[in-house]
């Protein structure tokens, strides 16, 4: 059994980690750290855990615990000050913040307004997108778990970019997210129910959202040259789900069948990516670790539209973190993640 | 033209007042006071007012203005310290807070934890439910505009109570409100979109909600004796709308047709109350000043179910305030309120 | 391993059965019958099942299969014509329709407008509410799985009624359900998104909803005499979740602490009922088999308010059916149902 | 007073026409035709019209009526068989279907699978987007009212295209609509509340949606050459509102301030277009005839993002139809449309 703990356990990502780890067949969850709920049962933050666990939150990590892995689910800037101590103690780290996502600390500094506190550890960290970096994740001490928008976008575009088929300057991602992506502690007028319900907003458009460089880094690493793209996030009046509607120009000779074949080949061994006929909807992935992808070709303008959907809190956060842990510890990649999606 | 101003103009009730008064044929809206938005155009708080008005918010009321009426749409406890000055200047007051709703200042103190600052003015104030108190409202200097739950509940039960048909101890109101009833400034984790969406909560049950004594006072004033009742509010994942599902025991001899006739007679001259066949839904009143009422009789247990619905921000707040103003200034009761409901 | 099949597998209840049974540690799911989706993979009806199962729908049950249990999740009136054949073959039946819920076939006929097709089997069938009938369910050949409203209401009132504390004629249930309770095949203008969103309706009020006699039968069986009550269902603009707000008159001497103690004692061994401090919200049970109950006492009018919440498709349908199966086959009552609720 | 009638009056577009025309100061609404609701009061289809009108639906148009204008709000293919008769009788026509939107009947045939039944009338018809075609609309006998997506998209892109600044092949529109855009009669599993709520779908992507040629026709008419673009519609879990997120490549020398100035100049006389600082949200236009537009420039990739929002049933249908009528009859362009948006 893998001994595991979660720090930042009372947010939405942390809660989903708890939910998945409580029932993971190969994991023993022994710590759930939350300053807000210290001393209280998990059900105080997540009422649906009543009767399903005896675990309580603690205000800090019990130093007597010998953890094999720790999940860090806190705001940006904390994990990079904590990870080195964990690694020293032999505890491997899956960080859900942005701290270990960028190979170049200069990009981190540019977008997150802080010097990286652990540049050496960062250099050894692996970007935790299993469909692209599975081998490296297996051996990693520290995994930087991808952002939610980044996961949907990269998975939606990777086969196209890796194939060299699309014009690098033509990529545009119009992404839409449910409101839980903003986090639990972010409450304020912007997310006040009457303001957000029956409302649709774009925000941080024109390359100003922090997932832009993350997507560019991942796609630029696929061997087809450096990618600069447009990324536009939108806030949708629903709780969960992300859709990345991705556009790129392809050669006039490309057919929709070719492209679909390309995607199916690329993901043939991926246990959590389904390339569908038609187009997927976000509900197709609700409460599961699935990424569903569909595409269509507008041959008139030689542009492909790829629709990629995930549950932002599962494949976009906690589920992917568990998938990474499974790889790091030589477990079945789907262990603890075999639950089909919930419908409706 | 009636010269009018609104204080507390950037909340949900205040915004609906502005919207109604801007287009009111007999009103000249000259002041919109909001400390938050002082100096900014109305569209800063209510983007849908762009191009429809040149008015801007002010931080306080311009002392050069000579207002015929002021609408106070602030949190409880403020109006009772301001109203006397307005009355002295000849400005009549419609207060949307709880400050002038209770004939007995002792009840105010018990439920709002404060001595009443203007007991004399309070003694002369009129409870602004036009369907019950129309004549008194016409002559009032100060009108206490009813609470949203109270409006739906009282209108749903008044014919029954006034007729003496229902057993006084048998009244129970199970009420449901959209989230805008909590107000705009109340944002917090409780109303954070992901917590409130797809969720249904009861709150302040068992006679602890402040609209309980307000409903009891109004129904007890109908001549059938003192009423003590059960009132349970619920929060519904929608923005607008209130439903009061009201229950009472009636004599075995009462028929559904009798009761329907009773209601139709009671409201035959009310321009904003529709007694429907069947049962109304909250959407039937969306963005209008309508109260729709339907009922059904369970003769097996001699209990009537009355369903009363309103738009909580219109008939439950701003629309009713304008209706009161219309009466106070001898205008057509429906002036500025003749807009049919929006569908869907 | 228990060999299991589901008939009526492409509706909402059927889909949740599939989802739970696919991962049930002691079950081998071999049949999913749906005429609509015959020959197609489960993901055709439930896209979130992609990559999680190889099972496909069949148009009818393969006669070569030897099932230990079959779940019938069809419209009312079908199971009573099918169950006898299953029982003859040694296949035990959990029926999610109303066909086996009523001891008295006369009540079935009165409310469902049909003679019961299997009165003998019906006489031997057990009403599948494990918290009340656990022992009988263990030995049952045929279990009539309770209705969703009935489950929330009965669990909310059983301790009170069984204790003899409440006045039998005083019981009133104001219930609220998400729209999935209407079923998947029921689509029509009434459930058209623009009509139902931002809308709240009461329906089948005044004792005309078919769950009324079901609740009365269960509560009347608790030894405190025959119960006739008021039941009012409402449709809430959300997908999942039921709340039953239950009211009853109690003796003046009863205290809230007494009542809470009574409930906690009654459910002390129930693995899926949590009696909470305060009041539960429907989201507390989302996607779990939990029933959460809270209460408050209005001593002024000697009336208790009990709030009982469930996920209508889990504890109100598929989860309860699996719980019944667990009991019938001597499995751990929580097997396959140990997933904590999803949040948010 | 303009004598007006509505045919197809019980759908969502028809209902909003009724609502606006009932209160229009210069209109006398004398006919509301609906086969479904013939003989019933308007409130039978739109409960919020109770007490606000005495008009009833008729099954067909009373031949004794002498109408100045008729609004046709039916499914595609009907208006083109009816319009000639109206014109002959001196009744001007505003058609909300697609029948009179295309100058080239060949495009109509290609996209709507039917020969145009009135090619001569079509040749004289005017595309009813007042911000582009105001002068022509004033003199038109028949106006083809634009599609909802088309309105938001064209208004969002017109200044850019007309200025010749954007690369014609670079235009991409990612559009999002509330579900009311599907219409009232379209109910079915796709729009069943539990399937659509908490769900986000793309549909008719890659140039297959019928608003694509409509947008291309309008933008190609702005003098900057023929435009072929990408258009992707999405269905959002909300009732009302459309956002068109528009992208185009601009010269490296263009600044955001230049572009904003260009838009403000273009729309300086448009009473229903507001060019905002920042980015608008759909709720900014709820229940009003406003189109709000904002933009941002990503100078790194020389691409502008323009966000254009409307209420799909008002500026995207009924409100724009009334605006067209105002122009046709020499009324104030804002008559009957001066209501500020509803918030929240």
PDB file of C-alpha atoms in Angstrom, chain A residues 146-277:
ATOM      1  CA  UNK A 146      -0.997  20.250 -15.421  1.00  0.00           C
ATOM      2  CA  UNK A 147      -3.587  22.993 -15.302  1.00  0.00           C
ATOM      3  CA  UNK A 148      -7.164  22.136 -16.174  1.00  0.00           C
ATOM      4  CA  UNK A 149      -7.423  24.221 -19.345  1.00  0.00           C
ATOM      5  CA  UNK A 150      -3.925  23.064 -20.323  1.00  0.00           C
ATOM      6  CA  UNK A 151      -4.886  19.397 -20.041  1.00  0.00           C
ATOM      7  CA  UNK A 152      -7.922  19.706 -22.285  1.00  0.00           C
ATOM      8  CA  UNK A 153      -6.088  21.894 -24.782  1.00  0.00           C
ATOM      9  CA  UNK A 154      -2.865  19.909 -25.039  1.00  0.00           C
ATOM     10  CA  UNK A 155      -4.659  16.578 -25.383  1.00  0.00           C
ATOM     11  CA  UNK A 156      -6.877  18.139 -28.050  1.00  0.00           C
ATOM     12  CA  UNK A 157      -3.953  19.406 -30.105  1.00  0.00           C
ATOM     13  CA  UNK A 158      -1.033  17.044 -29.444  1.00  0.00           C
ATOM     14  CA  UNK A 159      -1.682  14.548 -32.293  1.00  0.00           C
ATOM     15  CA  UNK A 160      -2.101  17.368 -34.766  1.00  0.00           C
ATOM     16  CA  UNK A 161       1.006  19.240 -33.673  1.00  0.00           C
ATOM     17  CA  UNK A 162       3.164  16.130 -33.292  1.00  0.00           C
ATOM     18  CA  UNK A 163       2.241  15.060 -36.823  1.00  0.00           C
ATOM     19  CA  UNK A 164       3.476  18.359 -38.195  1.00  0.00           C
ATOM     20  CA  UNK A 165       0.232  18.708 -40.100  1.00  0.00           C
ATOM     21  CA  UNK A 166      -0.979  21.997 -38.756  1.00  0.00           C
ATOM     22  CA  UNK A 167       0.414  25.423 -39.485  1.00  0.00           C
ATOM     23  CA  UNK A 168       2.115  26.441 -36.204  1.00  0.00           C
ATOM     24  CA  UNK A 169       0.953  30.043 -36.321  1.00  0.00           C
ATOM     25  CA  UNK A 170      -2.656  29.051 -36.960  1.00  0.00           C
ATOM     26  CA  UNK A 171      -3.524  27.519 -33.588  1.00  0.00           C
ATOM     27  CA  UNK A 172      -6.338  29.101 -31.634  1.00  0.00           C
ATOM     28  CA  UNK A 173      -8.003  27.689 -28.525  1.00  0.00           C
ATOM     29  CA  UNK A 174     -11.398  28.954 -27.404  1.00  0.00           C
ATOM     30  CA  UNK A 175     -11.890  27.323 -24.004  1.00  0.00           C
ATOM     31  CA  UNK A 176     -14.887  27.190 -21.685  1.00  0.00           C
ATOM     32  CA  UNK A 177     -14.917  26.182 -18.028  1.00  0.00           C
ATOM     33  CA  UNK A 178     -17.397  25.537 -15.270  1.00  0.00           C
ATOM     34  CA  UNK A 179     -17.089  27.791 -12.249  1.00  0.00           C
ATOM     35  CA  UNK A 180     -15.507  25.257  -9.896  1.00  0.00           C
ATOM     36  CA  UNK A 181     -12.274  25.941 -11.789  1.00  0.00           C
ATOM     37  CA  UNK A 182     -12.066  29.212  -9.889  1.00  0.00           C
ATOM     38  CA  UNK A 183     -11.645  27.285  -6.654  1.00  0.00           C
ATOM     39  CA  UNK A 184     -13.514  27.194  -3.389  1.00  0.00           C
ATOM     40  CA  UNK A 185     -11.665  29.991  -1.599  1.00  0.00           C
ATOM     41  CA  UNK A 186     -12.212  32.432  -4.464  1.00  0.00           C
ATOM     42  CA  UNK A 187     -15.768  33.319  -3.515  1.00  0.00           C
ATOM     43  CA  UNK A 188     -16.686  36.923  -4.180  1.00  0.00           C
ATOM     44  CA  UNK A 189     -19.071  39.060  -6.192  1.00  0.00           C
ATOM     45  CA  UNK A 190     -17.724  37.637  -9.456  1.00  0.00           C
ATOM     46  CA  UNK A 191     -18.877  34.166  -8.464  1.00  0.00           C
ATOM     47  CA  UNK A 192     -21.942  35.217  -6.457  1.00  0.00           C
ATOM     48  CA  UNK A 193     -24.703  32.929  -7.659  1.00  0.00           C
ATOM     49  CA  UNK A 194     -27.081  35.623  -8.983  1.00  0.00           C
ATOM     50  CA  UNK A 195     -24.268  37.289 -10.948  1.00  0.00           C
ATOM     51  CA  UNK A 196     -22.888  34.116 -12.436  1.00  0.00           C
ATOM     52  CA  UNK A 197     -26.042  32.107 -13.079  1.00  0.00           C
ATOM     53  CA  UNK A 198     -27.554  32.686 -16.533  1.00  0.00           C
ATOM     54  CA  UNK A 199     -24.408  34.511 -17.514  1.00  0.00           C
ATOM     55  CA  UNK A 200     -21.456  33.863 -19.785  1.00  0.00           C
ATOM     56  CA  UNK A 201     -18.172  35.750 -19.674  1.00  0.00           C
ATOM     57  CA  UNK A 202     -14.828  35.769 -21.434  1.00  0.00           C
ATOM     58  CA  UNK A 203     -11.854  36.711 -19.276  1.00  0.00           C
ATOM     59  CA  UNK A 204      -8.066  37.008 -19.514  1.00  0.00           C
ATOM     60  CA  UNK A 205      -8.297  36.922 -23.290  1.00  0.00           C
ATOM     61  CA  UNK A 206      -5.596  37.693 -25.839  1.00  0.00           C
ATOM     62  CA  UNK A 207      -2.857  35.598 -24.315  1.00  0.00           C
ATOM     63  CA  UNK A 208      -3.077  36.895 -20.760  1.00  0.00           C
ATOM     64  CA  UNK A 209      -4.222  33.682 -19.023  1.00  0.00           C
ATOM     65  CA  UNK A 210      -1.460  31.730 -17.278  1.00  0.00           C
ATOM     66  CA  UNK A 211      -2.296  28.494 -18.983  1.00  0.00           C
ATOM     67  CA  UNK A 212      -1.168  29.998 -22.299  1.00  0.00           C
ATOM     68  CA  UNK A 213       2.584  29.473 -21.732  1.00  0.00           C
ATOM     69  CA  UNK A 214       1.882  26.035 -20.246  1.00  0.00           C
ATOM     70  CA  UNK A 215       0.095  24.914 -23.391  1.00  0.00           C
ATOM     71  CA  UNK A 216       2.758  26.465 -25.595  1.00  0.00           C
ATOM     72  CA  UNK A 217       5.543  24.724 -23.681  1.00  0.00           C
ATOM     73  CA  UNK A 218       3.906  21.318 -24.020  1.00  0.00           C
ATOM     74  CA  UNK A 219       3.060  21.673 -27.707  1.00  0.00           C
ATOM     75  CA  UNK A 220       6.460  23.166 -28.511  1.00  0.00           C
ATOM     76  CA  UNK A 221       8.019  20.048 -27.024  1.00  0.00           C
ATOM     77  CA  UNK A 222       6.420  17.790 -29.621  1.00  0.00           C
ATOM     78  CA  UNK A 223       9.133  18.282 -32.209  1.00  0.00           C
ATOM     79  CA  UNK A 224       7.349  20.519 -34.661  1.00  0.00           C
ATOM     80  CA  UNK A 225       8.978  23.751 -33.590  1.00  0.00           C
ATOM     81  CA  UNK A 226       7.986  26.547 -31.251  1.00  0.00           C
ATOM     82  CA  UNK A 227       4.302  27.274 -30.978  1.00  0.00           C
ATOM     83  CA  UNK A 228       2.750  30.654 -30.210  1.00  0.00           C
ATOM     84  CA  UNK A 229      -1.013  30.446 -30.031  1.00  0.00           C
ATOM     85  CA  UNK A 230      -4.165  32.278 -29.002  1.00  0.00           C
ATOM     86  CA  UNK A 231      -5.958  31.106 -25.887  1.00  0.00           C
ATOM     87  CA  UNK A 232      -9.301  32.500 -24.684  1.00  0.00           C
ATOM     88  CA  UNK A 233     -10.973  31.229 -21.510  1.00  0.00           C
ATOM     89  CA  UNK A 234     -14.689  31.663 -20.809  1.00  0.00           C
ATOM     90  CA  UNK A 235     -16.727  31.118 -17.667  1.00  0.00           C
ATOM     91  CA  UNK A 236     -19.836  28.957 -18.181  1.00  0.00           C
ATOM     92  CA  UNK A 237     -22.808  28.832 -15.781  1.00  0.00           C
ATOM     93  CA  UNK A 238     -22.222  25.263 -14.685  1.00  0.00           C
ATOM     94  CA  UNK A 239     -20.222  23.759 -11.851  1.00  0.00           C
ATOM     95  CA  UNK A 240     -17.931  21.311 -13.628  1.00  0.00           C
ATOM     96  CA  UNK A 241     -16.510  20.602 -17.034  1.00  0.00           C
ATOM     97  CA  UNK A 242     -14.076  22.126 -19.498  1.00  0.00           C
ATOM     98  CA  UNK A 243     -14.313  22.241 -23.246  1.00  0.00           C
ATOM     99  CA  UNK A 244     -11.384  23.354 -25.381  1.00  0.00           C
ATOM    100  CA  UNK A 245     -12.541  24.154 -28.905  1.00  0.00           C
ATOM    101  CA  UNK A 246      -9.279  24.101 -30.828  1.00  0.00           C
ATOM    102  CA  UNK A 247      -8.706  25.435 -34.337  1.00  0.00           C
ATOM    103  CA  UNK A 248      -5.787  25.018 -36.726  1.00  0.00           C
ATOM    104  CA  UNK A 249      -5.134  25.247 -40.423  1.00  0.00           C
ATOM    105  CA  UNK A 250      -4.264  21.956 -42.142  1.00  0.00           C
ATOM    106  CA  UNK A 251      -3.157  21.107 -45.692  1.00  0.00           C
ATOM    107  CA  UNK A 252      -5.877  21.061 -48.344  1.00  0.00           C
ATOM    108  CA  UNK A 253      -5.118  17.397 -48.904  1.00  0.00           C
ATOM    109  CA  UNK A 254      -5.982  16.361 -45.337  1.00  0.00           C
ATOM    110  CA  UNK A 255      -9.301  14.539 -44.916  1.00  0.00           C
ATOM    111  CA  UNK A 256     -11.426  14.248 -41.804  1.00  0.00           C
ATOM    112  CA  UNK A 257     -10.927  10.484 -41.872  1.00  0.00           C
ATOM    113  CA  UNK A 258      -7.149  10.930 -41.978  1.00  0.00           C
ATOM    114  CA  UNK A 259      -7.250  13.237 -39.003  1.00  0.00           C
ATOM    115  CA  UNK A 260      -9.520  10.953 -37.024  1.00  0.00           C
ATOM    116  CA  UNK A 261      -7.188   8.051 -37.792  1.00  0.00           C
ATOM    117  CA  UNK A 262      -4.223  10.107 -36.678  1.00  0.00           C
ATOM    118  CA  UNK A 263      -5.876  10.848 -33.335  1.00  0.00           C
ATOM    119  CA  UNK A 264      -6.954   7.255 -32.780  1.00  0.00           C
ATOM    120  CA  UNK A 265      -3.475   5.987 -33.429  1.00  0.00           C
ATOM    121  CA  UNK A 266      -1.921   8.579 -31.165  1.00  0.00           C
ATOM    122  CA  UNK A 267      -4.175   7.646 -28.242  1.00  0.00           C
ATOM    123  CA  UNK A 268      -4.603   3.930 -28.905  1.00  0.00           C
ATOM    124  CA  UNK A 269      -2.912   2.986 -25.599  1.00  0.00           C
ATOM    125  CA  UNK A 270      -4.283   5.818 -23.492  1.00  0.00           C
ATOM    126  CA  UNK A 271      -6.755   4.406 -20.973  1.00  0.00           C
ATOM    127  CA  UNK A 272      -8.431   7.745 -20.374  1.00  0.00           C
ATOM    128  CA  UNK A 273      -8.677   9.307 -23.826  1.00  0.00           C
ATOM    129  CA  UNK A 274     -11.583   8.448 -26.089  1.00  0.00           C
ATOM    130  CA  UNK A 275     -11.623   9.728 -29.650  1.00  0.00           C
ATOM    131  CA  UNK A 276     -15.300   9.773 -30.542  1.00  0.00           C
ATOM    132  CA  UNK A 277     -17.283   9.918 -33.726  1.00  0.00           C
TER     133      UNK A 277
END
